[in-house]
Coordinates of C-alpha atoms in Angstrom, one line a residue:
Chain N
M18 CA 0.0 0.0 0.0
A19 CA 1.6 3.2 -1.1
R20 CA 0.6 6.6 -2.3
I21 CA 3.6 8.3 -3.7
E22 CA 3.8 12.1 -4.1
L23 CA 6.4 14.2 -5.8
Q24 CA 6.1 17.9 -5.1
N25 CA 8.3 20.3 -7.0
I26 CA 11.1 17.8 -7.3
T27 CA 14.3 19.1 -8.8
K28 CA 17.6 17.4 -9.6
A29 CA 20.9 19.0 -10.2
Y30 CA 24.4 17.7 -10.7
G31 CA 26.6 20.5 -9.4
S32 CA 25.3 23.6 -11.0
V33 CA 23.6 21.8 -13.9
E34 CA 19.9 21.4 -13.3
V35 CA 18.6 18.3 -15.1
M36 CA 15.1 18.1 -13.8
R37 CA 12.7 20.7 -12.5
D38 CA 9.2 21.2 -11.3
I39 CA 8.3 17.6 -11.2
D40 CA 4.8 17.4 -9.6
L41 CA 3.2 14.0 -9.6
T42 CA 1.0 11.9 -7.5
I43 CA 0.9 8.1 -7.9
E44 CA -2.2 6.6 -6.3
D45 CA -2.2 3.4 -4.4
G46 CA -2.3 0.4 -6.7
E47 CA -1.8 2.5 -9.8
F48 CA 0.4 1.4 -12.7
L49 CA 2.3 4.5 -13.7
V50 CA 4.7 4.5 -16.7
L51 CA 7.4 7.1 -17.2
V52 CA 8.2 7.4 -20.8
G53 CA 10.5 9.5 -22.9
P54 CA 13.5 9.5 -25.2
S55 CA 17.0 8.6 -23.9
G56 CA 18.4 11.2 -21.6
C57 CA 15.0 12.7 -20.7
G58 CA 15.5 12.0 -17.0
K59 CA 13.1 9.1 -16.5
S60 CA 15.6 6.7 -15.0
T61 CA 17.0 9.5 -12.8
L62 CA 13.4 10.1 -11.5
L63 CA 12.9 6.5 -10.8
R64 CA 16.3 6.3 -8.9
M65 CA 15.3 9.3 -6.8
I66 CA 12.1 7.5 -5.9
A67 CA 14.1 4.4 -5.0
G68 CA 16.5 6.4 -2.9
L69 CA 19.6 5.6 -5.1
E70 CA 20.0 9.2 -6.2
P71 CA 19.7 12.1 -3.8
I72 CA 16.8 14.5 -4.4
T73 CA 18.1 18.1 -4.9
G74 CA 14.9 19.9 -4.0
G75 CA 11.3 19.5 -3.4
E76 CA 9.3 17.0 -1.3
F77 CA 9.1 13.3 -1.8
L78 CA 6.2 11.7 0.2
I79 CA 5.1 8.1 0.7
N80 CA 1.7 7.9 2.3
G81 CA 2.0 11.5 3.3
E82 CA 5.3 11.1 5.1
R83 CA 8.4 12.9 3.9
M84 CA 11.0 10.4 2.7
N85 CA 13.6 12.5 0.9
E86 CA 16.5 11.4 3.3
V87 CA 15.3 7.9 4.0
P88 CA 17.8 5.3 2.7
P89 CA 16.6 2.8 0.0
R90 CA 16.3 -0.1 2.5
D91 CA 13.7 1.7 4.5
R92 CA 11.4 2.8 1.7
D93 CA 9.8 -0.7 1.3
M94 CA 10.2 -0.7 -2.5
A95 CA 11.4 -3.4 -4.8
M96 CA 13.2 -2.6 -8.0
V97 CA 13.8 -4.6 -11.1
F98 CA 16.9 -3.4 -12.9
Q99 CA 17.5 -3.3 -16.7
S100 CA 20.6 -5.4 -16.1
Y101 CA 18.6 -7.7 -13.7
A102 CA 21.5 -7.2 -11.2
L103 CA 21.3 -10.8 -9.9
Y104 CA 23.9 -11.7 -7.3
P105 CA 26.2 -13.9 -9.3
H106 CA 27.5 -16.0 -6.4
M107 CA 24.0 -16.9 -5.1
D108 CA 21.7 -19.5 -6.6
V109 CA 18.2 -18.6 -7.8
A110 CA 16.5 -19.4 -4.5
R111 CA 19.0 -17.4 -2.5
N112 CA 18.8 -14.5 -4.9
M113 CA 15.0 -14.4 -4.5
G114 CA 15.1 -14.8 -0.8
F115 CA 18.0 -12.4 -0.1
S116 CA 15.9 -9.5 1.1
L117 CA 14.2 -11.8 3.6
E118 CA 17.6 -13.2 4.6
I119 CA 18.8 -9.6 5.3
R120 CA 15.6 -8.9 7.3
K121 CA 16.3 -12.0 9.3
S122 CA 13.0 -13.7 8.7
G123 CA 12.8 -17.4 9.5
S124 CA 14.2 -19.9 7.0
E125 CA 10.8 -21.7 6.9
E126 CA 8.9 -18.5 5.9
R127 CA 11.6 -17.7 3.4
D128 CA 11.5 -21.1 1.8
R129 CA 7.7 -20.9 1.5
K130 CA 7.7 -17.4 0.0
V131 CA 10.5 -18.2 -2.5
G132 CA 8.7 -21.5 -3.4
E133 CA 5.5 -19.7 -4.1
A134 CA 7.1 -17.0 -6.2
A135 CA 9.2 -19.6 -8.1
K136 CA 6.0 -21.5 -8.8
T137 CA 4.1 -18.5 -10.2
L138 CA 7.1 -17.6 -12.4
G139 CA 7.8 -21.1 -13.5
L140 CA 11.2 -21.2 -11.9
T141 CA 10.7 -24.2 -9.6
A142 CA 13.1 -26.5 -11.5
L143 CA 15.8 -23.8 -11.6
T144 CA 16.1 -22.8 -7.9
K145 CA 19.5 -24.4 -7.4
R146 CA 21.1 -22.8 -10.4
L147 CA 23.5 -19.9 -10.5
P148 CA 22.5 -16.9 -12.6
K149 CA 25.2 -17.6 -15.2
A150 CA 23.4 -20.9 -16.0
L151 CA 20.2 -19.1 -16.9
S152 CA 18.9 -17.7 -20.2
G153 CA 18.0 -14.0 -20.5
G154 CA 14.3 -14.6 -20.0
Q155 CA 14.9 -16.8 -16.9
R156 CA 17.2 -14.1 -15.4
Q157 CA 14.4 -11.6 -16.0
R158 CA 12.0 -13.9 -14.2
V159 CA 14.3 -14.3 -11.2
A160 CA 14.7 -10.5 -11.0
M161 CA 10.9 -10.2 -10.9
G162 CA 10.7 -13.1 -8.4
R163 CA 13.2 -11.2 -6.1
A164 CA 10.8 -8.3 -6.1
I165 CA 7.6 -10.3 -5.6
V166 CA 9.0 -12.3 -2.6
R167 CA 9.4 -9.1 -0.6
D168 CA 5.7 -8.2 -0.9
P169 CA 6.8 -4.5 -1.1
S170 CA 4.4 -1.5 -1.0
A171 CA 5.6 -0.4 -4.4
F172 CA 7.4 -2.0 -7.4
L173 CA 9.9 0.0 -9.5
F174 CA 10.9 -1.2 -13.0
D175 CA 13.8 0.3 -14.8
E176 CA 13.4 -0.7 -18.5
P177 CA 13.1 -4.3 -17.4
L178 CA 12.4 -5.7 -20.9
S179 CA 14.9 -3.9 -23.1
N180 CA 17.5 -6.7 -23.0
L181 CA 15.0 -9.3 -24.2
D182 CA 14.3 -10.3 -27.8
A183 CA 11.0 -9.2 -29.3
A184 CA 8.9 -12.4 -28.7
L185 CA 10.1 -12.7 -25.0
R186 CA 9.4 -9.1 -24.5
V187 CA 5.8 -9.5 -25.4
E188 CA 5.5 -12.5 -23.1
M189 CA 7.1 -10.8 -20.2
R190 CA 4.9 -7.7 -20.8
L191 CA 1.9 -9.9 -20.3
E192 CA 3.5 -11.4 -17.2
I193 CA 4.0 -8.0 -15.7
A194 CA 0.4 -7.0 -16.5
R195 CA -0.8 -10.2 -14.8
M196 CA 1.4 -9.5 -11.8
H197 CA -0.2 -6.1 -11.5
Q198 CA -3.7 -7.5 -11.6
R199 CA -2.8 -10.2 -9.0
L200 CA -0.9 -8.0 -6.5
A201 CA -2.8 -4.7 -7.1
A202 CA 0.4 -3.0 -5.8
T203 CA 1.6 0.5 -6.9
M204 CA 4.0 0.1 -9.8
I205 CA 6.2 2.7 -11.5
Y206 CA 7.7 1.6 -14.7
V207 CA 10.3 3.3 -16.9
T208 CA 10.5 2.6 -20.6
H209 CA 11.4 4.3 -23.8
D210 CA 9.1 1.9 -25.7
Q211 CA 5.7 3.6 -26.2
V212 CA 4.0 0.2 -26.9
E213 CA 4.9 -1.0 -23.4
A214 CA 3.7 2.3 -22.0
L215 CA 0.4 2.2 -23.8
T216 CA -0.3 -1.4 -23.0
L217 CA 0.7 -1.5 -19.4
A218 CA -0.1 1.9 -17.9
D219 CA -3.1 3.2 -16.0
R220 CA -1.5 6.6 -16.5
I221 CA 1.5 7.6 -18.5
V222 CA 3.9 10.5 -17.8
V223 CA 5.7 11.8 -20.8
L224 CA 9.1 13.3 -20.0
N225 CA 11.4 15.3 -22.2
A226 CA 14.5 17.2 -21.3
G227 CA 13.9 16.8 -17.5
K228 CA 10.3 18.2 -17.6
I229 CA 6.9 16.6 -17.5
Q230 CA 5.2 17.1 -20.9
Q231 CA 1.9 15.5 -20.1
V232 CA 0.3 13.1 -17.6
G233 CA -2.7 11.1 -18.7
T234 CA -4.3 7.8 -19.5
P235 CA -3.0 6.2 -22.7
L236 CA -6.1 7.3 -24.6
D237 CA -5.8 10.9 -23.3
L238 CA -2.3 11.1 -24.7
Y239 CA -3.3 9.5 -28.0
E240 CA -6.4 11.6 -28.5
S241 CA -5.5 14.9 -27.0
P242 CA -1.7 15.3 -26.8
A243 CA -0.7 18.5 -25.0
N244 CA 1.9 19.5 -27.5
K245 CA 3.8 18.4 -30.6
F246 CA 6.4 16.4 -28.6
V247 CA 3.8 14.2 -27.0
A248 CA 1.8 14.0 -30.3
Q249 CA 4.9 12.7 -32.1
F250 CA 6.1 10.5 -29.3
I251 CA 2.9 8.6 -28.7
G252 CA 1.5 6.6 -31.5
S253 CA 3.2 4.4 -34.1
P254 CA 3.9 5.2 -36.9
T255 CA 4.5 8.8 -35.9
M256 CA 2.0 11.6 -36.5
N257 CA 2.3 13.6 -39.7
I258 CA 3.1 17.3 -39.0
L259 CA 2.3 19.7 -41.8
S260 CA 3.1 23.4 -42.0
V261 CA -0.1 25.5 -42.3
E262 CA -1.3 29.0 -41.9
Q263 CA -4.6 30.4 -41.0
N264 CA -6.4 32.9 -43.2
S265 CA -10.0 34.1 -43.6
N266 CA -11.0 31.0 -45.5
G267 CA -9.7 28.5 -42.9
I268 CA -6.6 26.5 -42.5
Q269 CA -4.3 26.7 -45.6
L270 CA -1.7 24.1 -46.4
K271 CA 1.6 25.1 -48.1
D272 CA 0.3 23.9 -51.5
G273 CA -2.6 26.3 -51.3
T274 CA -5.3 23.8 -50.3
V275 CA -7.8 25.2 -47.8
L276 CA -9.2 22.9 -45.2
Q277 CA -12.7 23.8 -43.9
M278 CA -12.6 22.9 -40.3
A279 CA -15.4 23.3 -37.8
G280 CA -14.5 25.4 -34.8
T281 CA -11.0 26.4 -35.8
P282 CA -9.3 28.6 -33.2
D283 CA -9.9 32.2 -34.0
K284 CA -6.3 33.2 -33.1
D285 CA -3.9 33.5 -36.0
S286 CA -1.3 31.6 -34.1
V287 CA -1.8 28.3 -35.9
S288 CA 1.5 27.1 -37.3
E289 CA 1.3 23.4 -37.8
L290 CA -1.3 20.7 -38.3
G291 CA -0.9 17.2 -37.0
V292 CA -2.7 14.1 -38.3
R293 CA -2.0 10.5 -37.5
P294 CA -1.3 8.1 -40.4
E295 CA -4.4 6.1 -39.5
H296 CA -6.6 9.3 -39.9
L297 CA -5.6 9.7 -43.5
N298 CA -7.5 7.9 -46.3
I299 CA -6.8 7.1 -49.9
V300 CA -9.8 8.4 -51.8
S301 CA -10.9 9.2 -55.4
P302 CA -9.3 12.4 -56.8
E303 CA -12.4 14.6 -56.4
K304 CA -12.7 14.0 -52.7
A305 CA -9.0 14.4 -51.9
H306 CA -7.3 17.1 -49.9
L307 CA -3.8 16.1 -51.0
S308 CA -2.5 14.6 -54.2
G309 CA 0.9 13.0 -54.6
V310 CA 2.9 10.0 -55.5
A311 CA 3.5 6.9 -53.5
E312 CA 7.3 6.6 -52.8
L313 CA 7.4 3.5 -50.7
V314 CA 4.7 1.0 -49.8
E315 CA 5.1 -1.2 -46.8
H316 CA 2.8 -4.3 -46.6
L317 CA 2.5 -5.4 -43.0
G318 CA -0.4 -7.8 -43.5
S319 CA -2.7 -6.2 -41.0
D320 CA -1.9 -2.7 -42.4
T321 CA -0.3 -1.0 -45.3
N322 CA 1.9 2.0 -44.8
I323 CA 2.1 4.3 -47.7
H324 CA 4.9 6.9 -47.7
A325 CA 3.7 9.6 -50.2
K326 CA 5.4 12.7 -51.5
V327 CA 3.0 15.5 -51.9
P328 CA 4.3 18.5 -53.9
G329 CA 4.3 21.7 -51.9
V330 CA 3.5 19.8 -48.6
G331 CA 6.2 17.2 -48.2
Q332 CA 6.3 13.7 -46.9
V333 CA 3.0 12.2 -45.7
L334 CA 2.5 8.8 -44.2
V335 CA -0.8 7.1 -44.8
R336 CA -1.9 3.9 -43.0
Q337 CA -4.6 1.8 -44.6
H338 CA -6.2 -1.1 -42.8
G339 CA -5.5 -4.5 -44.3
H340 CA -3.8 -5.1 -47.6
Y341 CA -4.0 -2.1 -50.0
P342 CA -3.0 -2.8 -53.6
L343 CA -0.7 0.0 -54.4
K344 CA 2.8 0.1 -55.9
A345 CA 5.5 2.6 -55.4
G346 CA 5.5 5.3 -58.1
E347 CA 1.7 5.3 -58.5
P348 CA -0.3 8.5 -57.8
V349 CA -2.2 8.7 -54.5
D350 CA -5.1 11.0 -53.5
I351 CA -5.4 11.5 -49.8
A352 CA -8.2 12.8 -47.6
L353 CA -7.8 14.0 -44.0
D354 CA -10.2 13.0 -41.3
L355 CA -10.8 16.6 -40.3
D356 CA -12.3 15.8 -36.9
K357 CA -9.1 14.0 -35.9
T358 CA -6.5 16.6 -36.7
H359 CA -4.6 18.7 -34.2
L360 CA -3.4 22.2 -34.6
F361 CA -0.3 23.5 -32.9
D362 CA 1.0 27.0 -32.4
Q363 CA 4.6 28.2 -33.0
K364 CA 5.8 26.9 -29.7
G365 CA 4.4 23.5 -30.4
R366 CA 1.5 23.7 -28.0
R367 CA -1.8 22.2 -29.1
L368 CA -4.6 24.6 -29.7
A369 CA -7.9 23.4 -28.5
A370 CA -10.4 23.1 -31.3
Chain G
M11 CA 40.3 -30.9 -45.7
R12 CA 43.4 -33.0 -45.2
N13 CA 45.5 -30.1 -46.4
F14 CA 43.9 -27.9 -43.8
G15 CA 44.5 -30.6 -41.1
K16 CA 48.2 -30.9 -42.0
Q17 CA 48.6 -27.1 -41.9
S18 CA 47.0 -26.9 -38.5
T19 CA 49.2 -29.7 -37.1
V20 CA 52.2 -27.7 -38.3
A21 CA 50.8 -24.6 -36.7
V22 CA 50.1 -26.4 -33.4
A23 CA 53.6 -27.9 -33.4
G24 CA 55.0 -24.4 -34.1
K25 CA 53.0 -22.9 -31.3
Y26 CA 54.2 -25.5 -28.8
L27 CA 57.7 -25.2 -30.0
A28 CA 57.6 -21.4 -29.4
L29 CA 56.0 -21.9 -26.0
G30 CA 58.5 -24.6 -25.1
F31 CA 61.4 -22.3 -26.1
Y32 CA 59.9 -19.5 -24.0
V33 CA 59.4 -21.7 -20.9
A34 CA 62.9 -23.1 -21.2
F35 CA 64.3 -19.6 -21.5
A36 CA 62.4 -18.4 -18.5
L37 CA 63.0 -21.4 -16.3
F38 CA 66.7 -22.1 -17.1
P39 CA 68.0 -19.9 -14.3
L40 CA 65.8 -21.8 -11.9
Y41 CA 67.0 -25.1 -13.2
W42 CA 70.6 -23.8 -12.7
L43 CA 69.8 -22.8 -9.2
A44 CA 68.4 -26.3 -8.4
K45 CA 71.3 -28.0 -10.2
I46 CA 74.0 -26.2 -8.2
A47 CA 72.1 -26.8 -5.0
V48 CA 72.3 -30.6 -5.5
T49 CA 75.8 -30.7 -6.8
P50 CA 78.4 -31.7 -4.2
D51 CA 80.7 -28.8 -3.4
K52 CA 83.8 -30.4 -4.8
L53 CA 82.2 -30.9 -8.2
I54 CA 80.8 -27.4 -8.7
F55 CA 83.9 -26.2 -10.5
T56 CA 85.1 -29.4 -12.0
D57 CA 81.6 -30.1 -13.6
G58 CA 81.7 -26.7 -15.1
T59 CA 78.8 -26.0 -17.4
A60 CA 77.6 -29.6 -17.8
L61 CA 73.8 -29.6 -17.8
V62 CA 73.5 -32.6 -15.4
P63 CA 75.8 -32.9 -12.4
S64 CA 77.8 -36.2 -12.3
S65 CA 76.6 -36.9 -8.8
F66 CA 73.8 -35.7 -6.5
T67 CA 73.8 -34.7 -2.8
F68 CA 71.3 -33.2 -0.4
E69 CA 74.1 -32.2 1.9
N70 CA 73.7 -28.5 1.1
F71 CA 70.0 -28.5 2.1
R72 CA 70.9 -30.3 5.4
T73 CA 73.6 -27.8 6.2
V74 CA 71.4 -24.8 5.4
L75 CA 68.6 -26.0 7.5
L76 CA 70.5 -27.3 10.5
H77 CA 73.8 -25.3 10.7
T78 CA 72.9 -21.8 9.5
D79 CA 70.4 -19.1 10.6
F80 CA 68.4 -19.8 7.5
L81 CA 65.3 -20.8 9.3
A82 CA 65.3 -17.5 11.3
Y83 CA 65.7 -15.5 8.1
F84 CA 62.9 -17.5 6.6
R85 CA 60.6 -16.8 9.5
N86 CA 61.4 -13.1 9.4
S87 CA 60.7 -12.9 5.7
L88 CA 57.4 -14.7 6.2
V89 CA 56.4 -12.3 8.9
V90 CA 57.3 -9.2 6.8
S91 CA 55.8 -10.5 3.6
L92 CA 52.5 -11.7 5.1
G93 CA 52.2 -8.6 7.2
T94 CA 52.9 -6.3 4.3
A95 CA 50.5 -8.3 2.0
A96 CA 47.7 -8.3 4.6
I97 CA 47.9 -4.6 5.6
T98 CA 48.5 -3.4 2.0
T99 CA 45.6 -5.4 0.7
C100 CA 43.2 -4.2 3.4
I101 CA 44.1 -0.5 2.8
A102 CA 44.2 -0.9 -1.0
A103 CA 40.8 -2.6 -1.0
A104 CA 39.2 0.2 1.0
A105 CA 40.8 2.9 -1.0
G106 CA 40.1 1.1 -4.3
Y107 CA 36.4 0.8 -3.4
A108 CA 36.2 4.5 -2.6
F109 CA 37.9 5.5 -5.8
S110 CA 35.6 3.2 -7.8
R111 CA 32.3 4.1 -6.2
F112 CA 32.4 7.6 -4.7
D113 CA 33.0 11.0 -6.0
F114 CA 34.7 13.2 -3.5
R115 CA 36.6 16.5 -3.3
G116 CA 40.3 15.9 -4.0
K117 CA 39.9 12.5 -5.6
R118 CA 41.8 13.4 -8.7
L119 CA 44.5 15.1 -6.6
I120 CA 45.0 12.0 -4.5
I121 CA 45.2 9.7 -7.6
A122 CA 47.7 12.1 -9.2
A123 CA 49.8 12.1 -6.0
M124 CA 49.7 8.3 -5.8
L125 CA 50.9 8.1 -9.4
I126 CA 53.7 10.5 -8.8
T127 CA 55.1 8.4 -6.0
Q128 CA 55.5 5.6 -8.5
M129 CA 57.7 7.7 -10.8
F130 CA 60.7 8.0 -8.5
P131 CA 63.5 5.5 -8.4
L132 CA 63.6 4.1 -4.9
L133 CA 67.3 4.7 -4.6
M134 CA 66.6 8.4 -4.3
I135 CA 64.7 8.1 -1.1
I136 CA 66.8 5.6 0.7
A137 CA 68.7 8.2 2.7
P138 CA 65.6 10.1 3.9
I139 CA 63.8 6.9 4.8
Y140 CA 66.8 5.7 6.8
K141 CA 66.9 9.0 8.7
I142 CA 63.2 8.8 9.5
V143 CA 63.3 5.2 10.6
A144 CA 66.4 5.8 12.7
A145 CA 64.7 8.9 14.3
V146 CA 61.7 6.9 15.4
G147 CA 64.0 4.1 16.7
L148 CA 62.8 1.4 14.4
L149 CA 66.1 0.4 12.9
N150 CA 66.7 -3.4 12.9
S151 CA 63.0 -4.1 13.4
L152 CA 60.7 -6.0 11.1
T153 CA 58.0 -3.4 11.8
S154 CA 60.0 -0.8 9.9
L155 CA 60.2 -3.1 6.9
I156 CA 56.5 -3.7 7.0
I157 CA 55.7 0.0 7.2
V158 CA 58.1 0.9 4.4
Y159 CA 56.9 -1.9 2.1
T160 CA 53.3 -1.1 2.7
A161 CA 53.8 2.5 1.9
F162 CA 55.5 1.7 -1.4
N163 CA 53.0 -0.9 -2.5
I164 CA 49.8 0.9 -1.6
P165 CA 49.5 3.0 -4.8
F166 CA 49.8 0.1 -7.2
A167 CA 47.7 -2.2 -5.1
T168 CA 45.0 0.5 -4.9
F169 CA 44.9 0.9 -8.6
L170 CA 44.7 -2.9 -9.0
M171 CA 41.8 -3.2 -6.5
Q172 CA 40.0 -0.2 -8.1
S173 CA 40.0 -1.9 -11.5
F174 CA 38.5 -5.1 -9.9
F175 CA 35.8 -3.0 -8.2
D176 CA 35.2 -1.2 -11.5
G177 CA 34.5 -4.6 -13.1
I178 CA 31.6 -5.2 -10.7
P179 CA 28.4 -3.5 -11.8
K180 CA 27.1 -0.8 -9.5
D181 CA 23.6 -2.3 -10.0
L182 CA 24.6 -5.2 -7.8
E183 CA 25.1 -3.2 -4.6
E184 CA 22.2 -0.9 -5.5
A185 CA 20.0 -4.0 -5.7
G186 CA 21.4 -5.1 -2.4
M187 CA 20.6 -1.8 -0.8
I188 CA 17.1 -1.9 -2.1
D189 CA 16.8 -5.4 -0.8
G190 CA 17.5 -4.1 2.7
C191 CA 21.3 -3.9 3.0
T192 CA 23.2 -1.0 4.4
R193 CA 26.1 0.1 2.1
F194 CA 28.5 -1.9 4.3
Q195 CA 26.3 -5.0 4.3
A196 CA 26.1 -4.8 0.5
L197 CA 29.8 -4.5 0.4
R198 CA 30.3 -7.5 2.7
K199 CA 27.7 -9.8 1.4
I200 CA 27.6 -9.0 -2.4
I201 CA 30.7 -7.2 -3.5
L202 CA 33.4 -8.8 -1.3
P203 CA 32.6 -12.4 -2.4
L204 CA 32.9 -11.2 -6.0
T205 CA 36.2 -9.4 -5.3
L206 CA 38.0 -12.5 -4.0
P207 CA 39.9 -13.0 -7.2
G208 CA 41.1 -9.4 -7.0
L209 CA 42.0 -9.7 -3.4
A210 CA 43.9 -12.9 -4.1
A211 CA 45.8 -11.3 -7.0
T212 CA 46.7 -8.3 -4.9
L213 CA 47.8 -10.4 -2.0
G214 CA 50.0 -12.6 -4.2
F215 CA 51.5 -9.6 -6.0
I216 CA 52.4 -7.8 -2.8
F217 CA 53.6 -10.9 -1.0
T218 CA 56.1 -11.7 -3.8
A219 CA 57.3 -8.1 -4.0
A220 CA 57.9 -8.0 -0.2
W221 CA 59.5 -11.5 -0.2
S222 CA 62.2 -10.6 -2.7
E223 CA 62.9 -7.0 -1.6
L224 CA 66.6 -6.5 -0.9
L225 CA 67.5 -2.8 -0.9
F226 CA 65.6 -1.5 2.1
A227 CA 66.1 -4.7 4.0
L228 CA 69.8 -4.3 3.6
M229 CA 69.7 -0.7 4.7
L230 CA 67.4 -0.9 7.6
I231 CA 68.5 -4.3 9.1
N232 CA 71.9 -5.0 10.5
S233 CA 71.4 -7.5 13.2
N234 CA 71.3 -11.2 12.4
D235 CA 68.1 -11.7 14.4
T236 CA 66.0 -9.6 12.2
M237 CA 67.5 -10.3 8.8
T238 CA 65.1 -11.2 6.1
F239 CA 65.9 -13.9 3.7
P240 CA 67.4 -11.9 0.8
V241 CA 69.8 -10.2 3.2
G242 CA 70.5 -13.5 4.9
L243 CA 71.6 -14.9 1.5
L244 CA 74.4 -12.5 1.4
T245 CA 75.9 -14.1 4.6
F246 CA 76.8 -17.0 2.4
V247 CA 79.3 -14.6 0.7
S248 CA 82.2 -14.4 3.1
K249 CA 85.4 -12.4 2.8
F250 CA 87.4 -15.2 1.1
S251 CA 84.9 -17.4 -0.5
V252 CA 81.3 -17.8 -1.7
D253 CA 79.5 -21.0 -0.5
W254 CA 77.7 -21.5 -3.8
G255 CA 76.1 -24.8 -3.0
Q256 CA 74.5 -23.7 0.3
M257 CA 73.4 -20.4 -1.2
M258 CA 71.6 -22.1 -4.0
A259 CA 70.0 -24.6 -1.6
A260 CA 68.7 -21.7 0.4
G261 CA 67.5 -20.1 -2.8
V262 CA 65.6 -23.2 -3.7
L263 CA 64.0 -23.3 -0.3
A264 CA 63.0 -19.6 -0.6
L265 CA 61.0 -20.4 -3.7
V266 CA 58.8 -22.8 -1.7
P267 CA 56.5 -20.3 0.0
S268 CA 56.0 -18.3 -3.2
C269 CA 55.0 -21.4 -5.1
L270 CA 52.7 -22.6 -2.3
F271 CA 51.1 -19.2 -2.2
F272 CA 50.4 -19.1 -5.9
I273 CA 49.1 -22.7 -5.9
F274 CA 46.7 -21.6 -3.1
I275 CA 45.4 -18.5 -4.8
Q276 CA 45.4 -19.5 -8.4
R277 CA 41.9 -21.0 -8.3
Y278 CA 40.6 -17.5 -7.3
L279 CA 42.7 -15.9 -10.1
V280 CA 41.1 -18.0 -12.8
Q281 CA 37.5 -18.0 -11.5
G282 CA 35.2 -15.9 -13.6
L283 CA 32.9 -15.1 -10.7
T284 CA 31.1 -12.1 -12.1
S285 CA 29.8 -13.8 -15.2
G286 CA 26.0 -14.0 -15.2
A287 CA 25.5 -11.0 -13.0
V288 CA 24.1 -8.9 -15.6
K289 CA 23.0 -9.4 -19.2
G290 CA 25.0 -11.4 -21.7

């Protein structure tokens, strides 16, 4: 049980401030994902929560109690490291039971808890092995087992799946989702992979350059991104961003096409228009907003990605559901789903429609 | 295929030939040491450079062990070498850990200072060291040798230990601290067992260095009671003759502890203990 609050948290190395104004509340039992590009500060934030990195300024509270100076061992949090950080000289069972060993719990209780965790994770046959005799996926499971055995008030995950191959990553992602359902514990999960973020999170925090860009449910971020950074970071393939300007007729693209949009903002600050590839359609020429040539067509089976070059506008990516019979070099006519476009001002902030 | 096999046989033979040549080159002086030690005194000069002596004797060993102060020298050397190795390794391990894990004011300065101490030829500081040791009244004591050897060996041993600590991922002790350890507990229960090969290597290195040190032992020790083995060897050189057979026998005996020591620690040296800690 843990409600974690970050109030005005800052982090500086010497005189270099790397994070500022971090305000965040993580509700008890919530699955929160911190996501952002490399170097955005997400791992540093997690390490500050774990107590491995000193907090420069602000208040860090667990269940309303200030914990800034409390050492990691007294924060009652378990952490799964990207490198797994298994103790190489201890076998699987001792690795998993080490926290109980340190806390001097009885060996009977320890064996029982380790046994239970090993069973849920399918590690029962491996408990006597050393980490070096395990595969990557098994090591990952042991690292998770080590966290589960402790029954902590919160779980911290630092890019736990990034060293696994694609198939195993999907499997372990499901395992973590199940673990959250079963334990209903507070979990904070760091990743740079937006698919992991979207599939696992109750709420996502998007970070960039040490600042929170937006906090919201996966759907919030997808449907109403706060700014261009979030819009482009969430969603795959990436959102198309087209330069536009506003005039008396409406929103005008660089090739002169005017889009008639309902409820366009009356300010003339509109600078760019964002539209996701899945909100573009290939249509007959008379219904089209944009006309160009298909440069590259990717057939993914479930979808077809069409990279089109539109004169005067630039590159546009269109995603059609299913197999779309189109070859590179053929002309394409594209219509925008005007209800699902986003307008951004010069600073990249989204303008509410 | 057969052609390839032939070629590789030649390559293997060549490799072993080269290795054999190298080993023979490196071990020949030791062989000569052992050969003279078992050659009867009266044959040493008449046998000349014959590779195998015309008769064997263990008389030299018996004389060295029973009729000289060799055992006392040996014991003194053992005390000095073990003392130096133990103290140096403890200090170097602590310092190496600090250099590897912490950032503190003056760290670079201390590292630079330690490097600078390694640049001087020892001959330069013999006189000042002698004066200091004399002033504190430690001449002719094994303690003075332990202190001096420890001081000389700490910089190198520290860098050696630091590189071993650097090889152990920081994640491991952080995981330990999250699991409920204090930093010291994490060091003792997680890092220390993984550093055993490093400790063994450092111990072995310092032990050998102290075991064979002559210069300072010669300067700081005059009394027969506190002579270490390398100084004691010189007592076989008298004004009118050199007792080659006994000297070589003593030399062979002096090799024994070094050999035992390395046999004892070599399993730690070759153990790849950290594998499997992190990915890969």
